[in-house]
Backbone as ProteinMPNN parsed JSONL, in Angstrom:
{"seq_chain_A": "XXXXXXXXXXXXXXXXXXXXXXXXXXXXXXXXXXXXXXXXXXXXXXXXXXXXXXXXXXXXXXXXXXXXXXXXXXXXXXXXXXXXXXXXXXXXXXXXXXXXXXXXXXXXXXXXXXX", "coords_chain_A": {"N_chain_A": [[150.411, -22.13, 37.963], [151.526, -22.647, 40.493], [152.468, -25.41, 42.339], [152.258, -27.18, 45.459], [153.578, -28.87, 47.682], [155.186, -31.352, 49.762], [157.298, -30.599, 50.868], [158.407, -28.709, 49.797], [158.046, -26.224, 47.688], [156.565, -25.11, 44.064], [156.722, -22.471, 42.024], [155.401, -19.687, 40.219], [157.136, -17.029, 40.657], [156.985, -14.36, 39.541], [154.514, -13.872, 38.779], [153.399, -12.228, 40.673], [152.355, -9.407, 40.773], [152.465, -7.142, 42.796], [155.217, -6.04, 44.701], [155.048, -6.661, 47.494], [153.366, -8.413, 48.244], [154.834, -10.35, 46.68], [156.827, -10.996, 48.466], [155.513, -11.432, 50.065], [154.414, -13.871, 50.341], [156.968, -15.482, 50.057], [157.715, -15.352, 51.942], [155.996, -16.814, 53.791], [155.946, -19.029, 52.708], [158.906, -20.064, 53.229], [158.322, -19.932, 56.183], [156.834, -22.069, 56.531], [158.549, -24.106, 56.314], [159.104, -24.73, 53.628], [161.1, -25.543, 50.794], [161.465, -22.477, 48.534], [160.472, -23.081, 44.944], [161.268, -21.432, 42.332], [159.607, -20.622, 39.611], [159.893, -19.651, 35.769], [157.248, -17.023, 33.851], [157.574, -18.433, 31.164], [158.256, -20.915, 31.599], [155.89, -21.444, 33.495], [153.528, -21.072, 31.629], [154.226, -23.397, 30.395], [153.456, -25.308, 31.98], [154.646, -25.795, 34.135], [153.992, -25.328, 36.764], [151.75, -26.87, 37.375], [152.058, -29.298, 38.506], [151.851, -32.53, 40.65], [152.697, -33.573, 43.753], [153.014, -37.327, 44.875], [152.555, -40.424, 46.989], [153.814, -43.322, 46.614], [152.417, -46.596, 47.417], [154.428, -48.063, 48.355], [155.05, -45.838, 49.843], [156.909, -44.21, 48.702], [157.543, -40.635, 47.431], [156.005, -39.321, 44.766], [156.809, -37.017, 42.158], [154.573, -35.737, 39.53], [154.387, -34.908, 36.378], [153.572, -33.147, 33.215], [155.573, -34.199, 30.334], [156.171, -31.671, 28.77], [156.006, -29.787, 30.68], [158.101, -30.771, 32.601], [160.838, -30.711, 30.039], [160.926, -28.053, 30.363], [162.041, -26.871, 32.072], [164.737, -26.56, 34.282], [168.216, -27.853, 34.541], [169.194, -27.343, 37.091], [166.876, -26.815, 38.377], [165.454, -29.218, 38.331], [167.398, -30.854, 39.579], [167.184, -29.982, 41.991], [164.685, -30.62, 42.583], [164.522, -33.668, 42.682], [166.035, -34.067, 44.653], [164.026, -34.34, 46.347], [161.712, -35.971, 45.312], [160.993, -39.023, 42.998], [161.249, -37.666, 39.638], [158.258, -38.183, 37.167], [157.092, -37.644, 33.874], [155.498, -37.351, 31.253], [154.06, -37.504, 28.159], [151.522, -34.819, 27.448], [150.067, -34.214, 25.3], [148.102, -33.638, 23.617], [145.484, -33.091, 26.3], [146.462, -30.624, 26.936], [147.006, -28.935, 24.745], [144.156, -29.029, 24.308], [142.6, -28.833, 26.166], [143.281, -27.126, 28.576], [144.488, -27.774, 30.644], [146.568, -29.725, 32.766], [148.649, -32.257, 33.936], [148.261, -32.509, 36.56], [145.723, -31.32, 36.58], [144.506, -33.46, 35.577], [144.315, -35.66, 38.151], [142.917, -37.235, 40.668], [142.829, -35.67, 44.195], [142.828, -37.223, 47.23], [142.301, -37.154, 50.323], [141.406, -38.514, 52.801], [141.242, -40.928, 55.411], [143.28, -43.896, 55.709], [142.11, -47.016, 55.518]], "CA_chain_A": [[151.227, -21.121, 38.62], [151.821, -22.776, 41.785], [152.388, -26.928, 43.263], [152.918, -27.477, 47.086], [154.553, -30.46, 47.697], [155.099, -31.954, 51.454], [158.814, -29.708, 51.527], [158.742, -27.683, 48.54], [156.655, -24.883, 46.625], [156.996, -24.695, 42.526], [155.936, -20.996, 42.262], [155.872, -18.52, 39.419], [157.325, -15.484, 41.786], [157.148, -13.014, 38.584], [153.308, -13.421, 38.394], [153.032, -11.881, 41.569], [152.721, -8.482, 40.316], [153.26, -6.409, 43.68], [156.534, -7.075, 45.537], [155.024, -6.718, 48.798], [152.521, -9.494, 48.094], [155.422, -11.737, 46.524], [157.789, -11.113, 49.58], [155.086, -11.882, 52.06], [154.278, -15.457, 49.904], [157.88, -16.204, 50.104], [157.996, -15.14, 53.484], [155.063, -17.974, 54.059], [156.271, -20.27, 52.585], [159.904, -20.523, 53.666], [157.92, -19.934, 57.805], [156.323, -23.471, 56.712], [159.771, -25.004, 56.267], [159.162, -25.369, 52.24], [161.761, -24.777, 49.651], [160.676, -22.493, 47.247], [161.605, -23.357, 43.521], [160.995, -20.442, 41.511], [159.58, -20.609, 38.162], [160.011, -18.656, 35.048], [156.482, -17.226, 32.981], [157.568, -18.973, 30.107], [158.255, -21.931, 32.132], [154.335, -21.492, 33.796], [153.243, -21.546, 30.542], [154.539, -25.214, 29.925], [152.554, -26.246, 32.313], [155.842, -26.77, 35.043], [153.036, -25.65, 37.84], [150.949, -28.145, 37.155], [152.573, -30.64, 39.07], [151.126, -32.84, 41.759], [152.916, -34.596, 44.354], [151.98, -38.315, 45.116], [152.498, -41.137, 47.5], [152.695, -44.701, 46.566], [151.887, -47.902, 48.353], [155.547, -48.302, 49.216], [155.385, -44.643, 50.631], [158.163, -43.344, 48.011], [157.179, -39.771, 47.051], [156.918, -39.224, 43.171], [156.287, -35.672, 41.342], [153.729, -36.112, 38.245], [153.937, -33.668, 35.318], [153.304, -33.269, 31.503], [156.723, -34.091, 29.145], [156.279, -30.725, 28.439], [156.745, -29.233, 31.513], [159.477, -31.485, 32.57], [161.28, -30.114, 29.18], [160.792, -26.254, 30.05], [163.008, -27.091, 33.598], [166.528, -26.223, 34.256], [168.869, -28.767, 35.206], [169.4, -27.122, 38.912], [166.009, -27.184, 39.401], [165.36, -30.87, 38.134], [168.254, -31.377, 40.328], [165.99, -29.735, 43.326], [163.221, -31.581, 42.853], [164.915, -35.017, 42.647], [166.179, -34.632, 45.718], [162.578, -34.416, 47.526], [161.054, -37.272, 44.957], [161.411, -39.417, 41.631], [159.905, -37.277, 38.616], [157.743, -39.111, 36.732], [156.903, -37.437, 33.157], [154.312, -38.423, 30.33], [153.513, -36.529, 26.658], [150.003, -34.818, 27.772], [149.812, -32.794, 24.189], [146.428, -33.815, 23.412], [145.138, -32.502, 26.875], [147.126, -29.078, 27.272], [146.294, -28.273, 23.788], [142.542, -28.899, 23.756], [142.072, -28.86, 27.233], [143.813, -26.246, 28.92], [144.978, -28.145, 31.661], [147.64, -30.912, 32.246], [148.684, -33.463, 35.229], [147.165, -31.772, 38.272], [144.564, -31.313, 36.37], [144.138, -34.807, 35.187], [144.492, -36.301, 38.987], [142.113, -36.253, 42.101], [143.611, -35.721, 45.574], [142.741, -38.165, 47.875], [142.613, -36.732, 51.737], [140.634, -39.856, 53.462], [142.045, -41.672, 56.443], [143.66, -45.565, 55.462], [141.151, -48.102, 56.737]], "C_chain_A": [[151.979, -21.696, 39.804], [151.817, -24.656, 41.98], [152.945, -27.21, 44.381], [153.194, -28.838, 47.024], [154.901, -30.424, 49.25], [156.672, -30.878, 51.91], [159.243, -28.79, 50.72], [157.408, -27.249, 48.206], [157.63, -24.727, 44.962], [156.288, -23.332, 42.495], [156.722, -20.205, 41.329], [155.837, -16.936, 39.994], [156.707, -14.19, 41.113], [155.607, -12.825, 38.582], [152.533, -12.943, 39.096], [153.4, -10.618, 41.389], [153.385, -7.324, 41.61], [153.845, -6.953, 44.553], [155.913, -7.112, 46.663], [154.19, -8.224, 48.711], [153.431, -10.846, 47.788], [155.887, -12.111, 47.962], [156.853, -11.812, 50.46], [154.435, -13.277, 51.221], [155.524, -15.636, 50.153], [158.036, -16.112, 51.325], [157.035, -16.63, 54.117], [155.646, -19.16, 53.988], [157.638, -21.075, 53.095], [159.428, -20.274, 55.283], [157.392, -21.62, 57.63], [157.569, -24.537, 56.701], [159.568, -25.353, 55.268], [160.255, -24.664, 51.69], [161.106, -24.408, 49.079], [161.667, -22.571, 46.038], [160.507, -22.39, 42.329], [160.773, -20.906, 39.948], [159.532, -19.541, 36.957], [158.457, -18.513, 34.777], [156.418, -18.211, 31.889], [157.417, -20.619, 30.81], [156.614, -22.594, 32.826], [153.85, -21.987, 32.791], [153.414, -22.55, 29.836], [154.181, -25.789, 30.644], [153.117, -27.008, 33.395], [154.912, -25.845, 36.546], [152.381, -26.333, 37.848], [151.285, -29.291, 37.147], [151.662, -31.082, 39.882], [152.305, -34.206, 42.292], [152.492, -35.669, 44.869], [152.848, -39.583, 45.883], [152.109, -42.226, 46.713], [152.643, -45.544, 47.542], [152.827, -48.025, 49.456], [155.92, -46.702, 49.864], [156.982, -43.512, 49.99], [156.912, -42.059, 47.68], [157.847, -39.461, 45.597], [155.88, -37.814, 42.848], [155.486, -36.19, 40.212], [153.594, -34.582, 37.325], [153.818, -34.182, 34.06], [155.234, -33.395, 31.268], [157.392, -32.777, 28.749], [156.616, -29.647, 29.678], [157.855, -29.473, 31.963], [160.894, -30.841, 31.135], [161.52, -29.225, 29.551], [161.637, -26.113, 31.335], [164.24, -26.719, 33.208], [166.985, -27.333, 34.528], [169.059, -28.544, 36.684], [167.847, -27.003, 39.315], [165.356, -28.496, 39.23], [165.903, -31.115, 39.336], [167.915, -31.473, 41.955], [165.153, -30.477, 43.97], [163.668, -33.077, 42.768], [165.412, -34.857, 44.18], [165.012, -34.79, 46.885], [161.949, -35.945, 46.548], [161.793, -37.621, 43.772], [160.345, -38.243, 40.938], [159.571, -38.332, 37.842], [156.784, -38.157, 35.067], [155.872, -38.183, 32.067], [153.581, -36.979, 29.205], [152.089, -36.215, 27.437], [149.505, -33.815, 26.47], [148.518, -32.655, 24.322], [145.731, -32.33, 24.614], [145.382, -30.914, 27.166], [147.074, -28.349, 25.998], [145.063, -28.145, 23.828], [142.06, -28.428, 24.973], [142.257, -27.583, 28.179], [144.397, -26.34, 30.42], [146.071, -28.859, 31.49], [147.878, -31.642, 33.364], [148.319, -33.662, 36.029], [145.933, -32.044, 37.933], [143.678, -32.527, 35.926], [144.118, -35.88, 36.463], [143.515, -35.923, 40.251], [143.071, -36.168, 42.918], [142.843, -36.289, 46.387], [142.925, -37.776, 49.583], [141.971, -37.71, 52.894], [141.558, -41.018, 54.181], [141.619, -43.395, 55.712], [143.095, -46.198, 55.848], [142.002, -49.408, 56.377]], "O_chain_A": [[153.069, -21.196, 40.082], [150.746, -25.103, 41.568], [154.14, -27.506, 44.392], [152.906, -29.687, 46.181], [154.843, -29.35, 49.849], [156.975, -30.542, 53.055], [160.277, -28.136, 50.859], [156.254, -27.654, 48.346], [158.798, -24.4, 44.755], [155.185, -23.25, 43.036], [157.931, -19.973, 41.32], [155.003, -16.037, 39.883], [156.14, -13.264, 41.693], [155.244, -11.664, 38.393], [151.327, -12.904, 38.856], [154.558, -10.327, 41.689], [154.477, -6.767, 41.489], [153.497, -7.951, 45.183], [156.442, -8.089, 47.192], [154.726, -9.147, 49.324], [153.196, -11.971, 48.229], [155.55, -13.127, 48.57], [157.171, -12.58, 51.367], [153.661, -13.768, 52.043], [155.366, -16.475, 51.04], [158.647, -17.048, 51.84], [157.594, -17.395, 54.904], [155.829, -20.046, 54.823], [157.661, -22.283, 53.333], [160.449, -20.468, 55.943], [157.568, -22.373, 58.587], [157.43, -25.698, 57.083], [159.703, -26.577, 55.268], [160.475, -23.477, 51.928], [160.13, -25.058, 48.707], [162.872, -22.341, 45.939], [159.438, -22.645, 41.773], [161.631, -21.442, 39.248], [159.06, -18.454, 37.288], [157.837, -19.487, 35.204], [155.364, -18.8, 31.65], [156.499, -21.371, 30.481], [156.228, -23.759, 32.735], [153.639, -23.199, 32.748], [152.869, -22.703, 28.743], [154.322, -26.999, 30.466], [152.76, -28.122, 33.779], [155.649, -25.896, 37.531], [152.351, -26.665, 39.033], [151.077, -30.175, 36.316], [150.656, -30.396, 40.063], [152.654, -35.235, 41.715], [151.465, -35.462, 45.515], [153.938, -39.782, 45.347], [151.004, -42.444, 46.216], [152.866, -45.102, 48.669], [152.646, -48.083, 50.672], [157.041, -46.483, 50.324], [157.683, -42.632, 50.49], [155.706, -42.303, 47.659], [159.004, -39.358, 45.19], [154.702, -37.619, 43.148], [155.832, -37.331, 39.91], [152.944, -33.561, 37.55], [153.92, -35.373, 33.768], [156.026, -32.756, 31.961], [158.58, -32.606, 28.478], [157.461, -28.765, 29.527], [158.738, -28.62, 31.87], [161.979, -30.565, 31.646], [162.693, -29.009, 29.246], [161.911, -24.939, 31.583], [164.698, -26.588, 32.073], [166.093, -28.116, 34.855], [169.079, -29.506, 37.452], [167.554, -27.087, 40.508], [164.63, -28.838, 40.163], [165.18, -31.549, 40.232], [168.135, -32.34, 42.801], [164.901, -30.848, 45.116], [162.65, -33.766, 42.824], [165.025, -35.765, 44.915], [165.142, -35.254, 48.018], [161.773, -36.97, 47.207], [162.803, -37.039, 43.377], [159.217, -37.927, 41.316], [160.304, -39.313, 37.724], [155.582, -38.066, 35.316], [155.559, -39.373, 32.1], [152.92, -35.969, 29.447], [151.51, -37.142, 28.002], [148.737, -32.863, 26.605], [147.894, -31.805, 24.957], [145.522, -31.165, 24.274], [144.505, -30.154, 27.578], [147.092, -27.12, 26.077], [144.641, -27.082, 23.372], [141.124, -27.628, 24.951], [141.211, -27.032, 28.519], [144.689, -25.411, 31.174], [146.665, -28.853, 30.411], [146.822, -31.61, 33.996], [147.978, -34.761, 36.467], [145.132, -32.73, 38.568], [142.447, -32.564, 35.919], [143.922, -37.039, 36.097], [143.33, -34.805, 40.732], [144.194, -36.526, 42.565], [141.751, -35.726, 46.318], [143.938, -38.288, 50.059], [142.255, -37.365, 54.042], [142.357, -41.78, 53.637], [140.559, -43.925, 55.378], [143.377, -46.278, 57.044], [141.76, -50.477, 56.938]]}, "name": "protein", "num_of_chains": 1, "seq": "XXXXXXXXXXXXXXXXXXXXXXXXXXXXXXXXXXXXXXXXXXXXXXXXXXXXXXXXXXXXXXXXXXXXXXXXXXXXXXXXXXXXXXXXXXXXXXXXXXXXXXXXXXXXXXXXXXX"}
């Protein structure tokens, strides 16, 4: 449903059944200084929340999703999200069929100070 990212929010608005509840998430999230990038249901359902933003070595910021979510995107909001990182795509059928997860769900998060 949902991937925060260091300047952006992926967020399925529609599955926020009462408006007062969406308004006051979008209200949140644009007070944190995030874009939000609205997603469709159908688009949820491919698995385009189930991102995870990631840091590498050289400190570039890259998005990680399934093939399949990447697919179920628009071009303006590809276009969104490229300008905060590289995407970085990868077939996850196997897992999001059997599994019921997909990229997020296949990644830890890492919060532990650099020694």
């Amino acid at each position: 449903m949902m991937c925060i990212a260091d300047r952006y929010v992926v967020i399925c608005l529609e599955s926020i059944a009462a408006k007062t509840e969406r308004n006051n998430v979008i209200t949140a999230i644009e007070h944190s200084g995030k874009e939000v990038i609205d997603i469709s249901f159908d688009q949820m359902n491919h698995f385009a929340g189930n991102m995870l933003q990631v840091e590498n070595k050289a400190g570039e910021k890259l998005l990680i999703m399934s093939s399949q979510a990447f697919q179920s995107l628009k071009a303006k909001q590809v276009k969104t999200l490229n300008k905060y990182n590289k995407i970085i795509h990868s077939p996850l059928t196997t897992i999001e069929t059997n599994g019921g997860g997909s990229a997020r769900c296949m990644m830890a998060e890492v919060y532990l100070p650099r020694l």
